[in-house]
Coordinates of C-alpha atoms in Angstrom, one line a residue:
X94 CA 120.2 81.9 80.7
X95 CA 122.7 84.4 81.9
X96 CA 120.0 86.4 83.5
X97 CA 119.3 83.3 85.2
X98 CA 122.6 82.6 86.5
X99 CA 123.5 86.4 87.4
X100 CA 119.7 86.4 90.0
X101 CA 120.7 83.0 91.6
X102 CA 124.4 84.6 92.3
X103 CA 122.7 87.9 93.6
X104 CA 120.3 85.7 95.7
X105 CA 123.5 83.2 97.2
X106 CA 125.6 86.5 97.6
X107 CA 122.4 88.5 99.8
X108 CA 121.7 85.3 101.6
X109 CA 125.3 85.0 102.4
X110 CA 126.2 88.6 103.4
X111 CA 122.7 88.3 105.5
X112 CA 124.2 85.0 107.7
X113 CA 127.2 86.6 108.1
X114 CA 126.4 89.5 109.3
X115 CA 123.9 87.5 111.7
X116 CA 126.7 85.5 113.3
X117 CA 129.1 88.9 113.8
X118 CA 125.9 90.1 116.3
X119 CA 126.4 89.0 120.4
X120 CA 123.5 87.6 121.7
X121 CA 122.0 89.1 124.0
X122 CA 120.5 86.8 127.0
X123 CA 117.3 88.3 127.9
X124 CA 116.6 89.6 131.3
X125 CA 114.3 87.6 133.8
X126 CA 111.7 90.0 134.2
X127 CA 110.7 90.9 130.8
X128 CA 110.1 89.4 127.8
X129 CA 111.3 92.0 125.6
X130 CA 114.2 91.4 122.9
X131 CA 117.2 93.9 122.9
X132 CA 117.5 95.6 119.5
X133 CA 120.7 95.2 117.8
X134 CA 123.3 97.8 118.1
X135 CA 123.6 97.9 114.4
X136 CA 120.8 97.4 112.4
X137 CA 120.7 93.7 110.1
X138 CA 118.2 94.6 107.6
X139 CA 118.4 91.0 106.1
X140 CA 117.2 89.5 109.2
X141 CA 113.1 89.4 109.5
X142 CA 112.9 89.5 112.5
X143 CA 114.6 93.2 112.6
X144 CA 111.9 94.5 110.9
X145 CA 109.0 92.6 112.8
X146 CA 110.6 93.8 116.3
X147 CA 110.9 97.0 114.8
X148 CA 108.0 98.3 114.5
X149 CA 106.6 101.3 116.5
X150 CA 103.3 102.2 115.7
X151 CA 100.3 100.4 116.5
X152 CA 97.9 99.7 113.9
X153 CA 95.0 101.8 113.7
X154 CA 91.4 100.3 115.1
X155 CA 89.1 97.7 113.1
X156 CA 85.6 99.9 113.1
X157 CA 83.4 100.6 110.7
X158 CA 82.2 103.4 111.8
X159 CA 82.3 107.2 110.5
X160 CA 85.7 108.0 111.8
X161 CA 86.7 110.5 108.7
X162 CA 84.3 113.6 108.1
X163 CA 85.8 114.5 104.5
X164 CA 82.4 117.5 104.6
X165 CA 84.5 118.8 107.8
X166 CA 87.8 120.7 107.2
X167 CA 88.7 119.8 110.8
X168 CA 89.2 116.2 109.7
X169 CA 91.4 117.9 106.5
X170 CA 93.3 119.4 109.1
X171 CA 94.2 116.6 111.5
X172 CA 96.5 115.7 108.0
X173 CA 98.7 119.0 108.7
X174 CA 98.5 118.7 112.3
X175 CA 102.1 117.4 112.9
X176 CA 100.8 115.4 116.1
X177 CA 97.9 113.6 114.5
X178 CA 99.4 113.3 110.9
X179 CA 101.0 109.9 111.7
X180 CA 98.2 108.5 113.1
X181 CA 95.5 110.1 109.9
X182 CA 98.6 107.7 108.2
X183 CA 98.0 105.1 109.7
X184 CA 94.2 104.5 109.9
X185 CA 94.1 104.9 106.1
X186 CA 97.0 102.4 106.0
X187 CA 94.1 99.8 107.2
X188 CA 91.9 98.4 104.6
X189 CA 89.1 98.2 107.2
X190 CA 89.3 101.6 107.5
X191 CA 87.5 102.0 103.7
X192 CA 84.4 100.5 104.7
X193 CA 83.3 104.2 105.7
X194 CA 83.2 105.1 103.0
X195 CA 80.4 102.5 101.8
X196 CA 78.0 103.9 104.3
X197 CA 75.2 106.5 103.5
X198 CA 76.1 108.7 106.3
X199 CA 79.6 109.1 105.1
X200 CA 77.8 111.0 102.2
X201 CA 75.3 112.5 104.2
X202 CA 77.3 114.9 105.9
X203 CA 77.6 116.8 102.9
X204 CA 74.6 117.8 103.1
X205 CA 74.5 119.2 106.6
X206 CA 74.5 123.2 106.7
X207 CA 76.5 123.0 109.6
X208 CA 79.3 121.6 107.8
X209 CA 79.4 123.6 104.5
X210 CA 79.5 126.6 107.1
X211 CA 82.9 125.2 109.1
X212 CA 84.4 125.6 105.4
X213 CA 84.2 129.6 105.9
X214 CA 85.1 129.8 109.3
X215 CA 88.8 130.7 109.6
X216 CA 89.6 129.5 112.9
X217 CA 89.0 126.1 111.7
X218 CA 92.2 126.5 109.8
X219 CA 94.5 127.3 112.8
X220 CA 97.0 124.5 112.6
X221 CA 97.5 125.0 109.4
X222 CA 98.4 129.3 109.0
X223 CA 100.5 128.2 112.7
X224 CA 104.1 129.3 112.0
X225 CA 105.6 125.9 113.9
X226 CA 103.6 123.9 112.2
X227 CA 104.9 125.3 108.8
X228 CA 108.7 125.1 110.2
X229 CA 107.8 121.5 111.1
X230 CA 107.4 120.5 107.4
X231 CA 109.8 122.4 106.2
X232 CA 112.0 119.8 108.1
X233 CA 113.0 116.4 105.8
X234 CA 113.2 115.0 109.2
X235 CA 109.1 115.0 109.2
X236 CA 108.9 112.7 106.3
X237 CA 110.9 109.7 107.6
X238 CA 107.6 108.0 108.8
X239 CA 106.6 107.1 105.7
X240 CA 109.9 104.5 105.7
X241 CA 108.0 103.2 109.1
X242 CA 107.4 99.6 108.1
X243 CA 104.4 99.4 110.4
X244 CA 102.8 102.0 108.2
X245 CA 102.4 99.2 105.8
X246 CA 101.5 95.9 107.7
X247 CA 97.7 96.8 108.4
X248 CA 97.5 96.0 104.3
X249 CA 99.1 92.6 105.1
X250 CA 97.0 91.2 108.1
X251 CA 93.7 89.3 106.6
X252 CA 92.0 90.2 109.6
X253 CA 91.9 94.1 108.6
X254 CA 89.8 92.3 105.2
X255 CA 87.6 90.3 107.7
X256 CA 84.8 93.4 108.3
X257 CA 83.9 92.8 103.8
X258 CA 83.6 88.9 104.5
X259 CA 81.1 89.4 107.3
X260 CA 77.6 89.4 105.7
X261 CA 76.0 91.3 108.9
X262 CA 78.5 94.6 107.7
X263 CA 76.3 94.2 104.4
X264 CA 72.9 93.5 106.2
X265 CA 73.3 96.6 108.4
X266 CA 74.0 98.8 105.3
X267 CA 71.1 97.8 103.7
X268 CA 68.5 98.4 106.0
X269 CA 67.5 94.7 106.9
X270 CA 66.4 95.6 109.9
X271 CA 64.7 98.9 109.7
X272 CA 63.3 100.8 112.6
X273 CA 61.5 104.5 113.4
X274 CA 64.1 107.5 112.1
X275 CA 63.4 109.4 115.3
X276 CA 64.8 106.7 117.6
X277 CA 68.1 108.1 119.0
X278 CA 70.0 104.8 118.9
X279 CA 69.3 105.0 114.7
X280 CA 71.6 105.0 112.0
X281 CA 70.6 105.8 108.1
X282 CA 71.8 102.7 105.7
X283 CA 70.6 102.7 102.3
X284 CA 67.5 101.4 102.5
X285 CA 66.1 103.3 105.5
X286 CA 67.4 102.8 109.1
X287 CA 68.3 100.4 111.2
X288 CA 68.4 100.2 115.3

């Protein structure tokens, strides 16, 4: 009961210091030729729609294609690369990002000799032995994207879950349509190819 009683007080006090904060903000009349809200001089983080007109990134592409080489150290590398690290963030943010990873050519590439060779050449570790890119993460600075709420709405939009509800993503996995190997435009599914 008094756990009861001491939440509902915590929730009226929030909801309270949120409104009142609110109404100590100017409004700010927007301009004529844009449509773009001014962002608050100081930040109301009990107001929702701070953190929906806050966000910067934009989410990361619904494909199902093979857009991470995990056989390849060069897509390893686009993680330490300080200018694509945000972005390697945010594609894996997206749920519809994961359905790579259910196609046969994801695992394919393993296989390639090409591939297994990259892993022995040194150069393709450049960013990584780079002396700025070491002094960049030695910087607390570089972490703060991960407090980027944008980073986390690509989990929360139903459309990013629409590419598993479509039962043509399935068919073209499974080879409904299958077609000659050697044709150029021909990708491998799991049960043989499709055009």
């Amino acid at each position: 009961m008094l756990k009861t009683r001491l939440l509902a007080f915590m929730t009226a006090a929030l909801l309270s210091l949120g409104a009142a904060s609110q109404a100590n903000q100017a409004e700010v009349q927007p301009e004529a030729e844009t449509n773009n809200q001014a962002q608050a001089a100081v930040p109301n983080f009990f107001d929702p729609n701070y953190w929906i007109n806050s966000f910067t990134g934009t989410p990361a592409p619904v494909s199902t294609e093979l857009t991470f080489n995990a056989a390849h150290p060069a897509s390893w590398m686009k993680w330490v690369d300080p200018k694509t690290h945000t972005s390697m963030h945010m594609h894996f943010m997206n749920p519809a990002s994961y359905a790579q990873f259910m196609q046969p050519q994801f695992y394919m590439e393993f296989m390639k000799p090409e591939n297994m060779a990259a892993w022995m050449d040194f150069n393709q570790y450049a960013v990584m032995m780079d002396p700025q890119t070491m002094s960049y993460w030695m910087n607390p600075g570089s972490y703060m994207h991960m407090a980027d709420p944008n980073m986390y709405t690509a989990a929360m939009n139903p459309a990013n879950y629409m590419v598993y509800m479509n039962p043509a993503t399935y068919a073209g996995w499974t080879g409904a349509q299958t077609c000659d190997p050697n044709n150029p435009n021909s990708t491998q599914t799991w049960f043989g190819y499709t055009c």
